[in-house]
Tab-separated table of C-alpha atoms in Angstrom:
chain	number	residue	atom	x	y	z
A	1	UNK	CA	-16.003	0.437	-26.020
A	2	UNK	CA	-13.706	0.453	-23.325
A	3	UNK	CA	-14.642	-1.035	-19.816
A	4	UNK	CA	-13.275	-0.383	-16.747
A	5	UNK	CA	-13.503	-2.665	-13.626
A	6	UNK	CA	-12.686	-1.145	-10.229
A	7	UNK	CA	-11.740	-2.987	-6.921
A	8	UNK	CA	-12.154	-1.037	-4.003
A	9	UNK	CA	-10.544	-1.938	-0.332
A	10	UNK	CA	-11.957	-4.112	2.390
A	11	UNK	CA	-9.530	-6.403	4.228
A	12	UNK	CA	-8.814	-9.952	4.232
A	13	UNK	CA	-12.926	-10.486	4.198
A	14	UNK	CA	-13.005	-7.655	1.346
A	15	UNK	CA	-10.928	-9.938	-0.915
A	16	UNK	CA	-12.476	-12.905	-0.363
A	17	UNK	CA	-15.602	-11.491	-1.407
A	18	UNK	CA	-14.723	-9.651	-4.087
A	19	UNK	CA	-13.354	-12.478	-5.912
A	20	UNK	CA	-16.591	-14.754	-4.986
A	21	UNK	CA	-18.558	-12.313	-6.633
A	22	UNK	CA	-16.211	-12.277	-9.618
A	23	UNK	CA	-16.377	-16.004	-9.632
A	24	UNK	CA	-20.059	-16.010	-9.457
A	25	UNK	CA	-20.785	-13.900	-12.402
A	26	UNK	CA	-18.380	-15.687	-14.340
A	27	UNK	CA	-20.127	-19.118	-13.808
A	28	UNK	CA	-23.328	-17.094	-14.491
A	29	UNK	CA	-21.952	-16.219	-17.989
A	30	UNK	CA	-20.660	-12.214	-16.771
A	31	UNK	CA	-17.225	-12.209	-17.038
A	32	UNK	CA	-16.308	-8.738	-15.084
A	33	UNK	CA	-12.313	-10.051	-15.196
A	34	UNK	CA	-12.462	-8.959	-19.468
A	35	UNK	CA	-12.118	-5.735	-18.423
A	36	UNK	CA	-10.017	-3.376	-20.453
A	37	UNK	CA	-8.491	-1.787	-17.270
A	38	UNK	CA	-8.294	-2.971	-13.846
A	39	UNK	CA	-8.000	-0.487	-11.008
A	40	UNK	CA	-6.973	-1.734	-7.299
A	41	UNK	CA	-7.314	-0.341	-3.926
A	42	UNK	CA	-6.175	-2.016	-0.671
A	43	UNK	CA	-7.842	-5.556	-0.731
A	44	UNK	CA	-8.783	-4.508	-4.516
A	45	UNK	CA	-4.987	-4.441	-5.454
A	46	UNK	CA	-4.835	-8.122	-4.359
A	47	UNK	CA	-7.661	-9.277	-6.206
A	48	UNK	CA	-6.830	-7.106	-9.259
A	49	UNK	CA	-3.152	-9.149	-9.288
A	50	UNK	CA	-5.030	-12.287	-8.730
A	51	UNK	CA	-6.988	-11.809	-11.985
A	52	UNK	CA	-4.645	-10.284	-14.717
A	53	UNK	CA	-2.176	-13.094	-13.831
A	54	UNK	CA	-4.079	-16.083	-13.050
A	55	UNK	CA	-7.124	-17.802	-13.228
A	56	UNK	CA	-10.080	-16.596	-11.381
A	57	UNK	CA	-11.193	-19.911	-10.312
A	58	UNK	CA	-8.063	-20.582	-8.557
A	59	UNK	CA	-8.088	-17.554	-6.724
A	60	UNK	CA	-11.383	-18.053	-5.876
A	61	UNK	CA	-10.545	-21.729	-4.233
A	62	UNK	CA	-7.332	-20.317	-2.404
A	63	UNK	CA	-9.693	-18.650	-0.315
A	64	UNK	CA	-11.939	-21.690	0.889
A	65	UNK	CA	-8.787	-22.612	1.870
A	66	UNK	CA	-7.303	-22.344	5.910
A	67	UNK	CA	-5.901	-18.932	6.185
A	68	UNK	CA	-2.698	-19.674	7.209
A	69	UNK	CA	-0.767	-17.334	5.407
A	70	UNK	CA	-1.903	-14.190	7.143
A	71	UNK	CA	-2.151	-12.255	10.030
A	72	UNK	CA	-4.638	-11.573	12.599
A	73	UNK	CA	-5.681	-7.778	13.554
A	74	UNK	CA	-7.933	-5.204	14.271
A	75	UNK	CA	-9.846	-2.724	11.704
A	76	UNK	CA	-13.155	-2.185	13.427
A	77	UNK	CA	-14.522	1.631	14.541
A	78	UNK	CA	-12.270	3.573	17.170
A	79	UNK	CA	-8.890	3.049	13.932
A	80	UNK	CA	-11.266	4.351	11.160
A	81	UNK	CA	-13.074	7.091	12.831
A	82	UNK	CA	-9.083	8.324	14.083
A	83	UNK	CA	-7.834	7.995	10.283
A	84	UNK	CA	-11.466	9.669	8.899
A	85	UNK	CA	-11.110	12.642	11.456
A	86	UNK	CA	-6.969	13.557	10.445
A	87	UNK	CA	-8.069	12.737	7.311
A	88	UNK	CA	-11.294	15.095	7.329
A	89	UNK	CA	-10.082	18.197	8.668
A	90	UNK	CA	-9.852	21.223	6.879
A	91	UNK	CA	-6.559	21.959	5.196
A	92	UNK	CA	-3.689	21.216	2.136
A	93	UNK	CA	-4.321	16.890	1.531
A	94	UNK	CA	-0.701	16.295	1.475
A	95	UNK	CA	-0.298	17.962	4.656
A	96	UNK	CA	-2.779	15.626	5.902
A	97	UNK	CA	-1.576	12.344	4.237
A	98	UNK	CA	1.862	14.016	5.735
A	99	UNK	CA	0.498	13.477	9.277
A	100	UNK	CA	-1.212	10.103	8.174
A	101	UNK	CA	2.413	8.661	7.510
A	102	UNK	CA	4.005	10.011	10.796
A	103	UNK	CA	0.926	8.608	12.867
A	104	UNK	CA	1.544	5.415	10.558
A	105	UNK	CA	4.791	5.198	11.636
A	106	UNK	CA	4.860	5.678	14.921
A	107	UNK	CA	2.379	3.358	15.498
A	108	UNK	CA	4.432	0.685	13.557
A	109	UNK	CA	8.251	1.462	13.469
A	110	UNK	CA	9.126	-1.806	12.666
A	111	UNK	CA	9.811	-2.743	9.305
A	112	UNK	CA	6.725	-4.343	6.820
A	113	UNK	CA	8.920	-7.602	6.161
A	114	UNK	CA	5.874	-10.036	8.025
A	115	UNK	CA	3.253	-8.487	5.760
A	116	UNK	CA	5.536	-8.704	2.584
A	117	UNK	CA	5.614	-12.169	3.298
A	118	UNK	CA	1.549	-12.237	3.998
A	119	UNK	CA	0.865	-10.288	0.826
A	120	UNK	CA	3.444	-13.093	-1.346
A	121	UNK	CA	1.160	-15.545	0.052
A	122	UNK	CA	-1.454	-14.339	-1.277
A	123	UNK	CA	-0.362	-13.210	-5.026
A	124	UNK	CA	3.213	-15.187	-5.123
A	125	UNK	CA	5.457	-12.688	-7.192
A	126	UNK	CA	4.062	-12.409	-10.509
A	127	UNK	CA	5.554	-9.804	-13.607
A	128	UNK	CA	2.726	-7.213	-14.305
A	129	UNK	CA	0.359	-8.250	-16.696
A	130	UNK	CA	0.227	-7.222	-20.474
A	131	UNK	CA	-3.264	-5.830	-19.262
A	132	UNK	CA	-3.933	-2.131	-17.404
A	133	UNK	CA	-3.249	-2.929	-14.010
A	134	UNK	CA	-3.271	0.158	-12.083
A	135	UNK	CA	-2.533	0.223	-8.120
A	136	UNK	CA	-3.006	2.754	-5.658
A	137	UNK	CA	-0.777	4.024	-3.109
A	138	UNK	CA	-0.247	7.208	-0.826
A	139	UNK	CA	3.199	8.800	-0.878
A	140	UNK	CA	3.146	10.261	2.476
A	141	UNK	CA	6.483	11.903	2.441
A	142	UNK	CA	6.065	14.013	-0.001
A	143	UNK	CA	1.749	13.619	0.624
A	144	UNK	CA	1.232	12.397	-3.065
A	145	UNK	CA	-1.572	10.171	-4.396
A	146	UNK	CA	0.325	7.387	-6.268
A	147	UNK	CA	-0.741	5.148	-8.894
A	148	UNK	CA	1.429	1.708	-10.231
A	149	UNK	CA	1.311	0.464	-13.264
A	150	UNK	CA	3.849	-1.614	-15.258
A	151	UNK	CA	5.609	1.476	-16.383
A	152	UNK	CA	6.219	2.877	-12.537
A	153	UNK	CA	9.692	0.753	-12.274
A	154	UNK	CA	7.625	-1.209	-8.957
A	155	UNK	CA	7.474	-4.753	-8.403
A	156	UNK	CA	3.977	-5.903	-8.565
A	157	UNK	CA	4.708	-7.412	-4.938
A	158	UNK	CA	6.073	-4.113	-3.504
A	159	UNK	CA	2.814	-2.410	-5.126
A	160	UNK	CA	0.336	-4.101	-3.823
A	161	UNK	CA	2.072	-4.165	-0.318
A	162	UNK	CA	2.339	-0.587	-0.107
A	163	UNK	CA	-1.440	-0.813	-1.128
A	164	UNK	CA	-2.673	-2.490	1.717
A	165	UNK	CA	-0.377	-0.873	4.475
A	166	UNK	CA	-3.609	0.123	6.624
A	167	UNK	CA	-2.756	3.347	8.152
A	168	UNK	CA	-2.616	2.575	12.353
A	169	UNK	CA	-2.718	-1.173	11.178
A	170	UNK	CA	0.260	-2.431	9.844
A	171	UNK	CA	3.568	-0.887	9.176
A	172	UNK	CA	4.005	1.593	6.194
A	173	UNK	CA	5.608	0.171	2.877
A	174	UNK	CA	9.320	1.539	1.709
A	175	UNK	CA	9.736	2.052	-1.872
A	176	UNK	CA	13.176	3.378	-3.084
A	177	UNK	CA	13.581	5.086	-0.136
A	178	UNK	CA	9.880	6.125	-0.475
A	179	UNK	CA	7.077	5.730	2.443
A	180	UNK	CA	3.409	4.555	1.284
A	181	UNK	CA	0.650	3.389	2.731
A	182	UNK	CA	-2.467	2.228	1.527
A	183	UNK	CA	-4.334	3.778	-1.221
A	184	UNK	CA	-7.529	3.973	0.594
A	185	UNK	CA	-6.182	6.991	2.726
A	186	UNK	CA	-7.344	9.074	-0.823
A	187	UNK	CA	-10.292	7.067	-1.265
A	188	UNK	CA	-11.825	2.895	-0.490
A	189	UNK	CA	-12.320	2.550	-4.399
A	190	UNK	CA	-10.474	5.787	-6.619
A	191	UNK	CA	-13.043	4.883	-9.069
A	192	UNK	CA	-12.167	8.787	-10.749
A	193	UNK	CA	-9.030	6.775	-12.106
A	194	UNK	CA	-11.675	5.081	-15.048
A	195	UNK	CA	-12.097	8.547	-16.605
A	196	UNK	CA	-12.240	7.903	-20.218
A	197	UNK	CA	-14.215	4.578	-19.833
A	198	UNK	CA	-17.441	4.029	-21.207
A	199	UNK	CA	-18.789	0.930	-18.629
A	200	UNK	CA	-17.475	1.416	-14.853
A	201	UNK	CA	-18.439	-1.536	-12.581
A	202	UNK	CA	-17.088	-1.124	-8.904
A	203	UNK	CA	-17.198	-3.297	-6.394
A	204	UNK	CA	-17.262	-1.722	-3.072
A	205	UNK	CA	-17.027	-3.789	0.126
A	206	UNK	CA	-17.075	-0.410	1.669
A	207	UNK	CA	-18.445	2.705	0.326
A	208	UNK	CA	-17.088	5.387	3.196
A	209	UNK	CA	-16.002	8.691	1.914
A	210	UNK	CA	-13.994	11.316	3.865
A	211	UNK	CA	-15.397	13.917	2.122
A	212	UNK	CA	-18.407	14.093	-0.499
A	213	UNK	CA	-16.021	15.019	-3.236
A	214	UNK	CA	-13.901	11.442	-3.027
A	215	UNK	CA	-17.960	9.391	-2.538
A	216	UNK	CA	-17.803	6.714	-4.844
A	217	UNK	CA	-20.983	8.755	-6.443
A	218	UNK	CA	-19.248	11.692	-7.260
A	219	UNK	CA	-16.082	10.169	-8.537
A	220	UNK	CA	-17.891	8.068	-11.034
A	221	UNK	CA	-19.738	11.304	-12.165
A	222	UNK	CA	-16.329	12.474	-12.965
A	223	UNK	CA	-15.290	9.329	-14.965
A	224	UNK	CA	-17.857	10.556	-17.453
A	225	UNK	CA	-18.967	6.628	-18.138
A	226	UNK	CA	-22.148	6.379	-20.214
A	227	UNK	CA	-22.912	2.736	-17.636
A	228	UNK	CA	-22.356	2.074	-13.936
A	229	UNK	CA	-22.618	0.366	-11.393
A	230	UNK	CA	-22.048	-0.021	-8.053
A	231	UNK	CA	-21.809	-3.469	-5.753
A	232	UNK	CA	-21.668	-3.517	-2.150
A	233	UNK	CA	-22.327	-6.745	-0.093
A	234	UNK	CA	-25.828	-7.105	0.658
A	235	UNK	CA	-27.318	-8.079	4.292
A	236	UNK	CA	-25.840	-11.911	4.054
A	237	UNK	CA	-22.306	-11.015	3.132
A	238	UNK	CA	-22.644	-8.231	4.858
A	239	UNK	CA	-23.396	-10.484	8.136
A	240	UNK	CA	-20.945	-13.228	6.743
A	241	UNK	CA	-17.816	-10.334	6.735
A	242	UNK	CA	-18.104	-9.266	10.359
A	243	UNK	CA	-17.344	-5.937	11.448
A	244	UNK	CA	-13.513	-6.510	11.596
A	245	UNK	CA	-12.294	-6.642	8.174
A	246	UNK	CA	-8.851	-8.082	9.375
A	247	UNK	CA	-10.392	-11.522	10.633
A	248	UNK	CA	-9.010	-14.287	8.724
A	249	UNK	CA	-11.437	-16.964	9.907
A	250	UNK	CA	-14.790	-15.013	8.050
A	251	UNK	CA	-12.467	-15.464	4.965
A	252	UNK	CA	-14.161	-18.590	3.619
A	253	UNK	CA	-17.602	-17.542	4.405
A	254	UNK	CA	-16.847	-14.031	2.654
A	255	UNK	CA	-16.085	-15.647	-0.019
A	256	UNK	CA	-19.251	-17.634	-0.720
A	257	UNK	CA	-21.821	-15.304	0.426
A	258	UNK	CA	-19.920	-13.551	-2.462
A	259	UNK	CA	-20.378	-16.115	-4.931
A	260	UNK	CA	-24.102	-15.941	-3.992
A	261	UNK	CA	-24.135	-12.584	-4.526
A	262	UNK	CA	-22.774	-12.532	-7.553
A	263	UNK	CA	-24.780	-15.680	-8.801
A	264	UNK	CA	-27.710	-13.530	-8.053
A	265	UNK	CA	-27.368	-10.104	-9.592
A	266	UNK	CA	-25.748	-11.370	-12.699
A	267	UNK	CA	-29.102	-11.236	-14.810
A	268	UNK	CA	-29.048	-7.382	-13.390
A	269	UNK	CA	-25.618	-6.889	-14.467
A	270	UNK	CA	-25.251	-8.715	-17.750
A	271	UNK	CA	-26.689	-5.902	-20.518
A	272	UNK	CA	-24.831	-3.044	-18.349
A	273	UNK	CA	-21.475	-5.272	-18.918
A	274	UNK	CA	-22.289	-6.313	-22.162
C-alpha cells in the first residue's frame, strides 16, 4: 500500500504548523513522516526537506526558536486577491503564469540572494533524500508547472527557493537561466501529484482554489486514493497564525497550536494512516 503525504503552502506560520502537527501525531503514535512519497508546496517544500533529511523533532524545536533567520513581509488580502484575479481569468494557464512572472518581476527586480540565504537557514543544504521528495515550482517563462525531484539535476536548496518565491512577495528564483516562482501559483497543495496512491493525507494551512478544478477536493478525486484526508488549522491555530502568513513572530505559537492539533485528531487519523 503506498501512502502519500502532501504539504501544502502557508508562509513562515504555515511551516511552523505543519511540522507541530507532524510532531504531534508522532508523539501520539501516527507517524505521517513514513510516507512513501512526500509532495511540497511553498511552506510544504520546507517542511517536506525538513523531514526526509532530518529528524522531525529537531525541526519541530528550530521553530520555538527566535526567528532570526528570516524576513519580515506582507501576504495578507489586497496581494492574494491581485494574484487570484490574473490568475482566474479566462484564457491559455501558461499565458497567465506568463504574466504572473512579469508582474513577479517587476515588482522585485532584484536578485533572490537574501531569501536564498533565509531559505538555507531554514533547511541548511542537504543532498535529496533516498525517499520521493517531489517539489513544486512554476516555470513562468515558458508558463510550465514544474515538479523537482532528485532526478531534475536541482539542488534541493535552489528547489525549495524557487518554491516559495511568493508571486508580488519576494523576488522570482533563477534556475539555469530559468525563472520560477512558487508552486502555489498552480495550486496551495497539488495534491493531483499522489495519483497512484492508495492513502493521501494533506495538510492544508490554506485550502484557496483559483478555480474549482485545482480545489484540494477535486484534485484528490483525481488521485484515485481509496483514504483521505484533509487538515486545515482549526479556530486556535487558526487565531494563533494571524492573517499575515509572512509574520515571523506567530512562528512559535503556530507551531504549538499545531502540536495541539495534531495531539488531538490523532485517534481520528490513526486507522486512515494505518
Amino acid at each position: 500500500m503506498m501512502r502519500a503525504l502532501v504539504l501544502g503552502g502557508g508562509g513562515v506560520t504555515g511551516v511552523a504548523w505543519e511540522l507541530g502537527v507532524l510532531e504531534g501525531l508522532r508523539r501520539s503514535g501516527v507517524d505521517l513522516t513514513a510516507a512513501d512519497l512526500v509532495i511540497g508546496t511553498s511552506a510544504g517544500s520546507v517542511v517536506g526537506t525538513r523531514i526526509t533529511t532530518g529528524p522531525l523533532d529537531a525541526a519541530y524545536d528550530d521553530q520555538l526558536r527566535p526567528a532570526d533567520g528570516e524576513l519580515a513581509a506582507k501576504l495578507g488580502p489586497t496581494t492574494l486577491l491581485k494574484l487570484g484575479v490574473m490568475l482566474a481569468r479566462r484564457g491559455e494557464q501558461s499565458a497567465k503564469w506568463r504574466k504572473v512572472g512579469k508582474a513577479a518581476l517587476a515588482a522585485h527586480p532584484e536578485p533572490a540572494d537574501a531569501r536564498l540565504a533565509v531559505i538555507r537557514s531554514r533547511i541548511g543544504e542537504p543532498e535529496w533524500p533516498e525517499r520521493d521528495l517531489r517539489i513544486t515550482a512554476v516555470d513562468v517563462d515558458r508558463g510550465e508547472f514544474t515538479v523537482f525531484d532528485r532526478t531534475s539535476g536541482v539542488s534541493v536548496l535552489d528547489a525549495v527557493a524557487a518554491s516559495c518565491a511568493v508571486p508580488l512577495v519576494w523576488p522570482p528564483v533563477r534556475i539555469g537561466g530559468t525563472t520560477y516562482v512558487d508552486g502555489g501559483a498552480r495550486s496551495a497543495t497539488n495534491a493531483d501529484l499522489a495519483e497512484g496512491a492508495d492513502t493521501v493525507v494533506v495538510l492544508a494551512p490554506t485550502t484557496l482554489a483559483v478555480s474549482r478544478d485545482q480545489s484540494v477536493a477535486r484534485q484528490l478525486e483525481r488521485t484515485g486514493a481509496s483514504r483521505t484526508h484533509v487538515i486545515s488549522p482549526d479556530a486556535i491555530a487558526g487565531k494563533a497564525m494571524g492573517t499575515n502568513a509572512l509574520d515571523p513572530s506567530r512562528r512559535r505559537a503556530s507551531a504549538e497550536t499545531g502540536l495541539r492539533q495534531g495531539t488531538l485528531i490523532a485517534e481520528e487519523l490513526a486507522p486512515i494512516w494505518a
